[in-house]
Amino acid sequence: MSRAVVHRMVGGVAFVATLLGMTACGTIGQEGRGGAVSPGAPDGVVAKGFKIGLLLPERKAARYEKFDRPYITRDIAALCPKCEVVYGNADQDVTRQQRQLDSMLADGVKVIILDAVDSKAIAPSVVKATEQGVKVVAYDRLATGPVDAYTSFDNIQVGKMQGEALLDALKEGGEPGRGPIVMINGSPADPNAGEYKKGAHSVLDGQVIIGREYDIPDWSPQRADVAATGAFDALGPAKVIGVYSANDALAGGIARAMQATGVKKGTPLTGQDAELAAIQRILVGTQTVTIYKPIKPEAGNAAQMAVSLGAGRAVTSTATVNNGTSPSIPAQIIQPVVVTKDNVKDTVVRDGFWTVQEICTAEVRAACEAVGLS
């Protein structure tokens, strides 16, 4: 699987703001979207509106239906009130996503925002869209094929942040090589998973003993539970000193396995996506860290790119990426944030990602009060 190569065009990684207080089809300056092209004044195409397809990959991660879909839909409506969003969720089914994309082409979409289930398998569909004059914005995961624009996070950096957080937690307990860790990576069909894995290994290799390592198809929490249980039984639950989990959904399955097999409570466990259950686990001590990837700016970038491409405008960017078939795809890359129990209030709560009321249920209330969440 080819790795996305990111080439910076400006210093640093843009952390972009959300679409707030914006007039329909109005202008958003460079500072408001981290360099994404401004739609400018309404023109004939935008004034009339057009169809934009939105293809999301699954529902196992809470983010897609709760955040990505409504944010993108809202931002498109603000930029192009008469544009219509045609939506499909593949439920982790590659063939279904291919059919959904074909259906959107038949329905006359001008642009497709695509979060691919399988970045390679979707390539022929991307080619078909291009042949029909339909633009493709790769969203969150970099699809293979003639993609026109891309917005996501620096995925290798995400993996490094996870690895560094795990290593720091291990060092608090002593020598990080004093016992084995287990690595539970994401789906081999997801290019992001390979980049998280690469970033984590760049930090952990030579510092820790990796007792067992697994790639989990479909990011399945159930499969993560089974894999982790087997690893803990083989290594000895009392000997395992930490677990790398590529995301929070996997971490949920791993946390169950840790409890069921008798791994010591408080053994470091990573994650990603800042899911509600993960934030609660962090507060009560059954997960150590998650990586928060602010979805509002990512969704805003995708909406702006889609409207711009649909209106026939070029997309400016803060970087370019290489997906193995297209070497210079304009991209917007957003900075992720490490979340521990000490900064929940200043990250996911401050941004309105989760409210205190959502986080601090009866089971978590005491832990919330201990860190000033009330």
mmCIF file of C-alpha atoms in Angstrom:
data_model
loop_
_atom_site.group_PDB
_atom_site.id
_atom_site.type_symbol
_atom_site.label_atom_id
_atom_site.label_comp_id
_atom_site.label_asym_id
_atom_site.label_seq_id
_atom_site.Cartn_x
_atom_site.Cartn_y
_atom_site.Cartn_z
ATOM 1 C CA MET A 1 0.000 0.000 0.000
ATOM 2 C CA SER A 2 1.466 3.318 -1.023
ATOM 3 C CA ARG A 3 2.027 5.892 1.678
ATOM 4 C CA ALA A 4 0.861 9.469 1.274
ATOM 5 C CA VAL A 5 3.862 11.730 0.907
ATOM 6 C CA VAL A 6 3.191 15.217 2.268
ATOM 7 C CA HIS A 7 5.121 18.207 0.924
ATOM 8 C CA ARG A 8 4.786 21.397 2.971
ATOM 9 C CA MET A 9 4.207 24.617 1.051
ATOM 10 C CA VAL A 10 4.062 26.958 4.039
ATOM 11 C CA GLY A 11 5.703 26.836 7.458
ATOM 12 C CA GLY A 12 3.906 24.760 10.078
ATOM 13 C CA VAL A 13 0.637 22.893 9.947
ATOM 14 C CA ALA A 14 -2.502 24.975 9.731
ATOM 15 C CA PHE A 15 -4.971 24.670 12.564
ATOM 16 C CA VAL A 16 -8.050 26.129 10.955
ATOM 17 C CA ALA A 17 -11.154 27.776 12.349
ATOM 18 C CA THR A 18 -14.775 26.796 11.899
ATOM 19 C CA LEU A 19 -17.437 28.332 9.706
ATOM 20 C CA LEU A 20 -19.160 30.603 12.197
ATOM 21 C CA GLY A 21 -21.162 33.735 11.515
ATOM 22 C CA MET A 22 -20.666 33.333 7.779
ATOM 23 C CA THR A 23 -23.111 34.669 5.220
ATOM 24 C CA ALA A 24 -24.264 32.212 2.583
ATOM 25 C CA CYS A 25 -21.775 31.912 -0.274
ATOM 26 C CA GLY A 26 -19.694 34.647 1.344
ATOM 27 C CA THR A 27 -15.948 34.913 1.431
ATOM 28 C CA ILE A 28 -13.801 33.190 4.032
ATOM 29 C CA GLY A 29 -10.258 34.500 4.183
ATOM 30 C CA GLN A 30 -7.156 32.337 4.172
ATOM 31 C CA GLU A 31 -6.870 32.598 7.930
ATOM 32 C CA GLY A 32 -10.381 31.154 8.324
ATOM 33 C CA ARG A 33 -9.617 27.870 6.569
ATOM 34 C CA GLY A 34 -5.921 27.386 6.849
ATOM 35 C CA GLY A 35 -5.322 28.371 3.233
ATOM 36 C CA ALA A 36 -8.246 26.666 1.461
ATOM 37 C CA VAL A 37 -9.480 28.613 -1.512
ATOM 38 C CA SER A 38 -12.178 31.211 -0.840
ATOM 39 C CA PRO A 39 -15.385 30.690 -2.819
ATOM 40 C CA GLY A 40 -15.631 34.445 -3.407
ATOM 41 C CA ALA A 41 -18.784 36.191 -4.544
ATOM 42 C CA PRO A 42 -21.735 34.110 -5.771
ATOM 43 C CA ASP A 43 -21.555 33.254 -9.458
ATOM 44 C CA GLY A 44 -23.949 31.532 -11.809
ATOM 45 C CA VAL A 45 -22.931 27.999 -10.881
ATOM 46 C CA VAL A 46 -23.080 28.543 -7.127
ATOM 47 C CA ALA A 47 -26.231 30.652 -7.363
ATOM 48 C CA LYS A 48 -28.028 27.843 -9.174
ATOM 49 C CA GLY A 49 -26.516 25.140 -6.987
ATOM 50 C CA PHE A 50 -25.385 21.636 -7.901
ATOM 51 C CA LYS A 51 -25.184 18.172 -6.392
ATOM 52 C CA ILE A 52 -22.301 17.153 -4.123
ATOM 53 C CA GLY A 53 -21.861 13.522 -3.148
ATOM 54 C CA LEU A 54 -20.689 12.630 0.359
ATOM 55 C CA LEU A 55 -19.417 9.090 0.911
ATOM 56 C CA LEU A 56 -18.428 8.085 4.450
ATOM 57 C CA PRO A 57 -16.927 4.682 5.268
ATOM 58 C CA GLU A 58 -18.586 3.293 8.382
ATOM 59 C CA ARG A 59 -20.560 3.756 11.596
ATOM 60 C CA LYS A 60 -18.375 1.834 14.078
ATOM 61 C CA ALA A 61 -16.509 5.028 14.920
ATOM 62 C CA ALA A 62 -19.033 7.448 16.402
ATOM 63 C CA ARG A 63 -17.559 10.461 14.606
ATOM 64 C CA TYR A 64 -18.941 9.951 11.109
ATOM 65 C CA GLU A 65 -22.679 10.241 11.763
ATOM 66 C CA LYS A 66 -22.430 12.495 14.810
ATOM 67 C CA PHE A 67 -19.866 14.969 13.500
ATOM 68 C CA ASP A 68 -18.508 14.590 9.963
ATOM 69 C CA ARG A 69 -21.808 14.297 8.131
ATOM 70 C CA PRO A 70 -23.657 17.172 9.857
ATOM 71 C CA TYR A 71 -20.602 19.475 9.810
ATOM 72 C CA ILE A 72 -19.967 18.944 6.092
ATOM 73 C CA THR A 73 -23.649 19.281 5.217
ATOM 74 C CA ARG A 74 -23.967 22.473 7.254
ATOM 75 C CA ASP A 75 -20.862 24.051 5.778
ATOM 76 C CA ILE A 76 -21.890 23.244 2.216
ATOM 77 C CA ALA A 77 -25.290 24.819 2.893
ATOM 78 C CA ALA A 78 -23.585 27.962 4.191
ATOM 79 C CA LEU A 79 -21.312 28.210 1.161
ATOM 80 C CA CYS A 80 -23.867 27.181 -1.461
ATOM 81 C CA PRO A 81 -27.476 27.296 -0.194
ATOM 82 C CA LYS A 82 -28.902 25.676 -3.325
ATOM 83 C CA CYS A 83 -26.372 22.862 -3.456
ATOM 84 C CA GLU A 84 -27.773 19.416 -2.667
ATOM 85 C CA VAL A 85 -25.805 16.849 -0.667
ATOM 86 C CA VAL A 86 -26.330 13.243 -1.781
ATOM 87 C CA TYR A 87 -25.223 10.993 1.079
ATOM 88 C CA GLY A 88 -24.085 7.400 1.451
ATOM 89 C CA ASN A 89 -22.454 5.424 4.268
ATOM 90 C CA ALA A 90 -20.741 2.189 3.189
ATOM 91 C CA ASP A 91 -20.887 0.467 6.601
ATOM 92 C CA GLN A 92 -17.323 -0.773 5.994
ATOM 93 C CA ASP A 93 -18.385 -2.560 2.777
ATOM 94 C CA VAL A 94 -16.068 -1.877 -0.172
ATOM 95 C CA THR A 95 -18.533 -3.106 -2.783
ATOM 96 C CA ARG A 96 -21.338 -1.033 -1.307
ATOM 97 C CA GLN A 97 -19.220 2.102 -1.475
ATOM 98 C CA GLN A 98 -18.405 1.402 -5.124
ATOM 99 C CA ARG A 99 -22.123 1.028 -5.859
ATOM 100 C CA GLN A 100 -22.895 4.213 -3.950
ATOM 101 C CA LEU A 101 -20.314 6.131 -5.969
ATOM 102 C CA ASP A 102 -21.703 4.747 -9.240
ATOM 103 C CA SER A 103 -25.208 5.757 -8.150
ATOM 104 C CA MET A 104 -24.025 9.294 -7.428
ATOM 105 C CA LEU A 105 -22.454 9.545 -10.874
ATOM 106 C CA ALA A 106 -25.759 8.452 -12.399
ATOM 107 C CA ASP A 107 -27.525 11.029 -10.218
ATOM 108 C CA GLY A 108 -25.509 13.873 -11.739
ATOM 109 C CA VAL A 109 -23.215 14.979 -8.898
ATOM 110 C CA LYS A 110 -20.496 17.451 -9.871
ATOM 111 C CA VAL A 111 -18.193 16.699 -6.937
ATOM 112 C CA ILE A 112 -17.766 13.767 -4.558
ATOM 113 C CA ILE A 113 -16.299 14.030 -1.064
ATOM 114 C CA LEU A 114 -14.901 10.543 -0.533
ATOM 115 C CA ASP A 115 -13.733 8.871 2.668
ATOM 116 C CA ALA A 116 -12.689 5.515 1.225
ATOM 117 C CA VAL A 117 -13.275 2.181 2.933
ATOM 118 C CA ASP A 118 -10.362 0.771 0.929
ATOM 119 C CA SER A 119 -8.095 3.305 -0.707
ATOM 120 C CA LYS A 120 -6.907 0.963 -3.471
ATOM 121 C CA ALA A 121 -10.172 -0.801 -4.232
ATOM 122 C CA ILE A 122 -11.947 2.512 -4.826
ATOM 123 C CA ALA A 123 -9.390 3.680 -7.425
ATOM 124 C CA PRO A 124 -11.328 2.436 -10.512
ATOM 125 C CA SER A 125 -14.374 4.344 -9.282
ATOM 126 C CA VAL A 126 -12.273 7.496 -8.869
ATOM 127 C CA VAL A 127 -11.040 7.041 -12.438
ATOM 128 C CA LYS A 128 -14.634 6.621 -13.637
ATOM 129 C CA ALA A 129 -15.653 9.829 -11.868
ATOM 130 C CA THR A 130 -12.785 11.726 -13.485
ATOM 131 C CA GLU A 131 -13.704 10.383 -16.905
ATOM 132 C CA GLN A 132 -17.204 11.781 -16.404
ATOM 133 C CA GLY A 133 -15.878 15.180 -15.368
ATOM 134 C CA VAL A 134 -16.734 14.730 -11.682
ATOM 135 C CA LYS A 135 -14.215 16.098 -9.172
ATOM 136 C CA VAL A 136 -13.136 14.035 -6.159
ATOM 137 C CA VAL A 137 -12.130 15.412 -2.762
ATOM 138 C CA ALA A 138 -10.403 12.725 -0.686
ATOM 139 C CA TYR A 139 -11.534 13.210 2.897
ATOM 140 C CA ASP A 140 -9.665 11.940 5.965
ATOM 141 C CA ARG A 141 -8.259 8.927 4.059
ATOM 142 C CA LEU A 142 -6.279 9.403 0.864
ATOM 143 C CA ALA A 143 -7.874 7.392 -1.934
ATOM 144 C CA THR A 144 -5.785 6.137 -4.829
ATOM 145 C CA GLY A 145 -6.500 7.465 -8.312
ATOM 146 C CA PRO A 146 -6.831 10.916 -9.906
ATOM 147 C CA VAL A 147 -7.959 12.726 -6.753
ATOM 148 C CA ASP A 148 -8.426 16.513 -7.098
ATOM 149 C CA ALA A 149 -7.974 17.626 -3.467
ATOM 150 C CA TYR A 150 -7.405 16.176 -0.004
ATOM 151 C CA THR A 151 -7.959 17.201 3.595
ATOM 152 C CA SER A 152 -6.907 15.256 6.647
ATOM 153 C CA PHE A 153 -4.342 15.146 9.427
ATOM 154 C CA ASP A 154 -0.637 14.347 9.461
ATOM 155 C CA ASN A 155 -1.175 10.669 10.115
ATOM 156 C CA ILE A 156 2.458 9.790 10.746
ATOM 157 C CA GLN A 157 2.512 12.575 13.318
ATOM 158 C CA VAL A 158 -0.605 11.076 14.938
ATOM 159 C CA GLY A 159 1.235 7.761 15.292
ATOM 160 C CA LYS A 160 4.283 9.506 16.716
ATOM 161 C CA MET A 161 2.116 11.307 19.255
ATOM 162 C CA GLN A 162 0.536 8.009 20.283
ATOM 163 C CA GLY A 163 3.943 6.357 20.575
ATOM 164 C CA GLU A 164 5.389 9.236 22.575
ATOM 165 C CA ALA A 165 2.414 9.259 24.951
ATOM 166 C CA LEU A 166 2.736 5.513 25.492
ATOM 167 C CA LEU A 167 6.498 5.746 26.004
ATOM 168 C CA ASP A 168 6.110 8.584 28.512
ATOM 169 C CA ALA A 169 3.519 6.573 30.451
ATOM 170 C CA LEU A 170 5.753 3.503 30.455
ATOM 171 C CA LYS A 171 8.696 5.538 31.775
ATOM 172 C CA GLU A 172 6.585 6.703 34.710
ATOM 173 C CA GLY A 173 6.506 3.076 35.840
ATOM 174 C CA GLY A 174 10.216 2.424 35.331
ATOM 175 C CA GLU A 175 12.401 1.177 32.481
ATOM 176 C CA PRO A 176 10.218 1.005 29.301
ATOM 177 C CA GLY A 177 11.909 -2.256 28.267
ATOM 178 C CA ARG A 178 11.133 -4.010 31.537
ATOM 179 C CA GLY A 179 8.294 -6.044 29.979
ATOM 180 C CA PRO A 180 6.390 -6.575 26.744
ATOM 181 C CA ILE A 181 3.834 -4.301 25.158
ATOM 182 C CA VAL A 182 1.117 -5.272 22.688
ATOM 183 C CA MET A 183 0.436 -3.324 19.494
ATOM 184 C CA ILE A 184 -3.060 -3.365 17.984
ATOM 185 C CA ASN A 185 -3.052 -1.541 14.647
ATOM 186 C CA GLY A 186 -5.915 -0.569 12.370
ATOM 187 C CA SER A 187 -7.231 -2.018 9.148
ATOM 188 C CA PRO A 188 -4.614 -2.936 6.523
ATOM 189 C CA ALA A 189 -7.046 -1.615 3.872
ATOM 190 C CA ASP A 190 -6.906 1.880 5.386
ATOM 191 C CA PRO A 191 -3.826 3.900 4.334
ATOM 192 C CA ASN A 192 -4.104 5.979 7.499
ATOM 193 C CA ALA A 193 -3.617 2.862 9.617
ATOM 194 C CA GLY A 194 -0.281 2.165 7.975
ATOM 195 C CA GLU A 195 0.859 5.710 8.651
ATOM 196 C CA TYR A 196 -0.215 5.612 12.318
ATOM 197 C CA LYS A 197 1.701 2.349 12.617
ATOM 198 C CA LYS A 198 4.797 3.785 10.964
ATOM 199 C CA GLY A 199 4.742 6.851 13.204
ATOM 200 C CA ALA A 200 4.326 4.781 16.358
ATOM 201 C CA HIS A 201 7.127 2.396 15.410
ATOM 202 C CA SER A 202 9.460 5.334 14.742
ATOM 203 C CA VAL A 203 9.131 6.237 18.421
ATOM 204 C CA LEU A 204 8.793 2.825 20.053
ATOM 205 C CA ASP A 205 11.312 0.690 18.153
ATOM 206 C CA GLY A 206 14.446 0.209 20.200
ATOM 207 C CA GLN A 207 12.737 1.562 23.309
ATOM 208 C CA VAL A 208 10.234 -1.183 24.134
ATOM 209 C CA ILE A 209 9.714 -4.920 23.713
ATOM 210 C CA ILE A 210 6.849 -5.566 21.314
ATOM 211 C CA GLY A 211 5.528 -8.908 22.517
ATOM 212 C CA ARG A 212 2.669 -9.219 20.030
ATOM 213 C CA GLU A 213 1.421 -7.060 17.153
ATOM 214 C CA TYR A 214 -1.754 -7.347 15.079
ATOM 215 C CA ASP A 215 -3.456 -5.495 12.230
ATOM 216 C CA ILE A 216 -7.226 -5.544 12.742
ATOM 217 C CA PRO A 217 -9.438 -5.781 9.609
ATOM 218 C CA ASP A 218 -12.320 -3.305 9.437
ATOM 219 C CA TRP A 219 -11.156 -1.583 12.657
ATOM 220 C CA SER A 220 -13.317 -4.129 14.484
ATOM 221 C CA PRO A 221 -13.468 -3.725 18.291
ATOM 222 C CA GLN A 222 -14.592 -7.342 18.591
ATOM 223 C CA ARG A 223 -11.540 -8.573 16.667
ATOM 224 C CA ALA A 224 -9.347 -6.302 18.756
ATOM 225 C CA ASP A 225 -10.798 -7.882 21.896
ATOM 226 C CA VAL A 226 -10.014 -11.379 20.586
ATOM 227 C CA ALA A 227 -6.498 -10.444 19.441
ATOM 228 C CA ALA A 228 -5.672 -8.680 22.696
ATOM 229 C CA THR A 229 -7.029 -11.556 24.776
ATOM 230 C CA GLY A 230 -4.805 -13.991 22.895
ATOM 231 C CA ALA A 231 -1.796 -11.727 23.314
ATOM 232 C CA PHE A 232 -2.334 -11.248 27.041
ATOM 233 C CA ASP A 233 -2.819 -14.983 27.605
ATOM 234 C CA ALA A 234 0.332 -15.790 25.617
ATOM 235 C CA LEU A 235 2.539 -13.169 27.266
ATOM 236 C CA GLY A 236 1.060 -13.356 30.734
ATOM 237 C CA PRO A 237 -1.386 -10.615 31.826
ATOM 238 C CA ALA A 238 0.791 -9.637 34.768
ATOM 239 C CA LYS A 239 3.818 -9.139 32.512
ATOM 240 C CA VAL A 240 2.238 -6.817 29.936
ATOM 241 C CA ILE A 241 3.220 -3.222 30.713
ATOM 242 C CA GLY A 242 1.395 -1.302 27.977
ATOM 243 C CA VAL A 243 -0.806 -1.447 24.891
ATOM 244 C CA TYR A 244 -0.683 0.603 21.722
ATOM 245 C CA SER A 245 -4.162 0.917 20.213
ATOM 246 C CA ALA A 246 -4.527 2.741 16.901
ATOM 247 C CA ASN A 247 -7.929 4.213 17.748
ATOM 248 C CA ASP A 248 -10.557 4.466 20.448
ATOM 249 C CA ALA A 249 -12.939 1.896 18.977
ATOM 250 C CA LEU A 250 -10.182 -0.711 19.117
ATOM 251 C CA ALA A 251 -9.239 0.529 22.580
ATOM 252 C CA GLY A 252 -12.758 -0.257 23.764
ATOM 253 C CA GLY A 253 -12.325 -3.914 22.810
ATOM 254 C CA ILE A 254 -8.810 -3.975 24.236
ATOM 255 C CA ALA A 255 -9.961 -2.451 27.547
ATOM 256 C CA ARG A 256 -12.517 -5.248 27.879
ATOM 257 C CA ALA A 257 -9.806 -7.822 27.228
ATOM 258 C CA MET A 258 -7.488 -6.171 29.753
ATOM 259 C CA GLN A 259 -10.144 -6.378 32.443
ATOM 260 C CA ALA A 260 -11.215 -9.924 31.567
ATOM 261 C CA THR A 261 -7.689 -11.358 31.525
ATOM 262 C CA GLY A 262 -6.452 -9.556 34.612
ATOM 263 C CA VAL A 263 -4.064 -7.018 33.125
ATOM 264 C CA LYS A 264 -3.286 -4.528 35.876
ATOM 265 C CA LYS A 265 -5.662 -1.552 35.973
ATOM 266 C CA GLY A 266 -3.883 1.594 34.903
ATOM 267 C CA THR A 267 -1.648 -0.217 32.415
ATOM 268 C CA PRO A 268 -1.061 2.401 29.694
ATOM 269 C CA LEU A 269 -3.438 2.201 26.712
ATOM 270 C CA THR A 270 -3.519 4.630 23.780
ATOM 271 C CA GLY A 271 -6.280 5.588 21.364
ATOM 272 C CA GLN A 272 -7.406 8.117 18.808
ATOM 273 C CA ASP A 273 -10.552 10.047 17.786
ATOM 274 C CA ALA A 274 -11.543 11.356 21.231
ATOM 275 C CA GLU A 275 -14.674 9.218 21.300
ATOM 276 C CA LEU A 276 -16.975 9.792 24.265
ATOM 277 C CA ALA A 277 -16.361 6.337 25.752
ATOM 278 C CA ALA A 278 -12.607 6.901 25.429
ATOM 279 C CA ILE A 279 -12.771 10.240 27.235
ATOM 280 C CA GLN A 280 -14.684 8.517 30.018
ATOM 281 C CA ARG A 281 -12.152 5.667 30.149
ATOM 282 C CA ILE A 282 -9.341 8.209 30.396
ATOM 283 C CA LEU A 283 -11.053 9.898 33.325
ATOM 284 C CA VAL A 284 -11.585 6.653 35.234
ATOM 285 C CA GLY A 285 -8.098 5.338 34.409
ATOM 286 C CA THR A 286 -8.744 2.452 31.999
ATOM 287 C CA GLN A 287 -7.272 4.346 29.027
ATOM 288 C CA THR A 288 -4.322 6.715 29.188
ATOM 289 C CA VAL A 289 -4.533 8.976 26.170
ATOM 290 C CA THR A 290 -6.408 9.684 22.959
ATOM 291 C CA ILE A 291 -5.587 11.845 19.965
ATOM 292 C CA TYR A 292 -8.174 14.518 19.243
ATOM 293 C CA LYS A 293 -8.478 15.374 15.571
ATOM 294 C CA PRO A 294 -10.651 18.500 15.287
ATOM 295 C CA ILE A 295 -13.317 17.515 12.767
ATOM 296 C CA LYS A 296 -14.893 20.955 12.291
ATOM 297 C CA PRO A 297 -11.974 22.426 10.347
ATOM 298 C CA GLU A 298 -11.500 19.199 8.388
ATOM 299 C CA ALA A 299 -15.178 19.202 7.417
ATOM 300 C CA GLY A 300 -15.000 22.897 6.575
ATOM 301 C CA ASN A 301 -12.023 22.315 4.302
ATOM 302 C CA ALA A 302 -13.863 19.527 2.488
ATOM 303 C CA ALA A 303 -16.977 21.643 2.017
ATOM 304 C CA GLN A 304 -15.001 24.578 0.703
ATOM 305 C CA MET A 305 -12.937 22.428 -1.658
ATOM 306 C CA ALA A 306 -16.086 20.758 -2.997
ATOM 307 C CA VAL A 307 -17.904 24.042 -3.645
ATOM 308 C CA SER A 308 -14.828 25.587 -5.233
ATOM 309 C CA LEU A 309 -14.236 22.611 -7.526
ATOM 310 C CA GLY A 310 -17.911 22.420 -8.429
ATOM 311 C CA ALA A 311 -17.845 26.092 -9.386
ATOM 312 C CA GLY A 312 -14.795 25.520 -11.588
ATOM 313 C CA ARG A 313 -12.314 27.271 -9.319
ATOM 314 C CA ALA A 314 -8.831 26.066 -8.476
ATOM 315 C CA VAL A 315 -8.089 24.865 -4.968
ATOM 316 C CA THR A 316 -5.171 26.447 -3.153
ATOM 317 C CA SER A 317 -3.498 24.565 -0.336
ATOM 318 C CA THR A 318 -0.924 24.484 2.428
ATOM 319 C CA ALA A 319 0.643 21.236 1.198
ATOM 320 C CA THR A 320 0.600 18.653 -1.569
ATOM 321 C CA VAL A 321 0.364 14.878 -1.188
ATOM 322 C CA ASN A 322 1.300 11.925 -3.372
ATOM 323 C CA ASN A 323 -1.125 8.996 -3.393
ATOM 324 C CA GLY A 324 1.015 6.857 -5.674
ATOM 325 C CA THR A 325 -0.929 7.743 -8.814
ATOM 326 C CA SER A 326 -1.231 11.523 -8.495
ATOM 327 C CA PRO A 327 2.002 13.121 -7.243
ATOM 328 C CA SER A 328 0.842 16.658 -6.397
ATOM 329 C CA ILE A 329 -2.648 16.687 -4.910
ATOM 330 C CA PRO A 330 -3.455 20.017 -3.203
ATOM 331 C CA ALA A 331 -4.085 19.373 0.461
ATOM 332 C CA GLN A 332 -5.076 20.918 3.768
ATOM 333 C CA ILE A 333 -3.340 19.177 6.693
ATOM 334 C CA ILE A 334 -4.583 19.834 10.232
ATOM 335 C CA GLN A 335 -2.707 19.513 13.541
ATOM 336 C CA PRO A 336 -3.985 16.853 15.992
ATOM 337 C CA VAL A 337 -3.965 17.258 19.793
ATOM 338 C CA VAL A 338 -3.048 14.837 22.600
ATOM 339 C CA VAL A 339 -5.788 14.474 25.222
ATOM 340 C CA THR A 340 -5.177 13.188 28.744
ATOM 341 C CA LYS A 341 -7.349 13.488 31.838
ATOM 342 C CA ASP A 342 -5.593 16.768 32.642
ATOM 343 C CA ASN A 343 -6.682 18.655 29.502
ATOM 344 C CA VAL A 344 -10.122 17.260 28.655
ATOM 345 C CA LYS A 345 -11.673 20.586 29.656
ATOM 346 C CA ASP A 346 -9.284 22.628 27.508
ATOM 347 C CA THR A 347 -9.654 20.485 24.384
ATOM 348 C CA VAL A 348 -12.797 18.517 23.579
ATOM 349 C CA VAL A 349 -15.025 20.428 26.018
ATOM 350 C CA ARG A 350 -13.716 23.858 25.018
ATOM 351 C CA ASP A 351 -14.286 23.056 21.342
ATOM 352 C CA GLY A 352 -17.813 21.804 21.960
ATOM 353 C CA PHE A 353 -16.871 18.334 20.734
ATOM 354 C CA TRP A 354 -18.348 16.858 23.924
ATOM 355 C CA THR A 355 -20.187 18.650 26.700
ATOM 356 C CA VAL A 356 -19.564 18.141 30.398
ATOM 357 C CA GLN A 357 -23.090 16.728 30.646
ATOM 358 C CA GLU A 358 -22.334 14.116 27.985
ATOM 359 C CA ILE A 359 -19.052 13.112 29.584
ATOM 360 C CA CYS A 360 -19.912 13.219 33.264
ATOM 361 C CA THR A 361 -22.538 10.524 33.627
ATOM 362 C CA ALA A 362 -23.198 8.991 37.035
ATOM 363 C CA GLU A 363 -20.457 6.376 36.589
ATOM 364 C CA VAL A 364 -17.858 9.026 35.756
ATOM 365 C CA ARG A 365 -19.004 11.923 37.927
ATOM 366 C CA ALA A 366 -16.478 11.438 40.726
ATOM 367 C CA ALA A 367 -13.616 11.221 38.215
ATOM 368 C CA CYS A 368 -14.916 14.371 36.511
ATOM 369 C CA GLU A 369 -14.986 16.280 39.777
ATOM 370 C CA ALA A 370 -11.435 15.196 40.530
ATOM 371 C CA VAL A 371 -10.169 17.028 37.413
ATOM 372 C CA GLY A 372 -12.497 20.017 37.682
ATOM 373 C CA LEU A 373 -15.160 18.901 35.212
ATOM 374 C CA SER A 374 -18.495 19.728 36.769
#
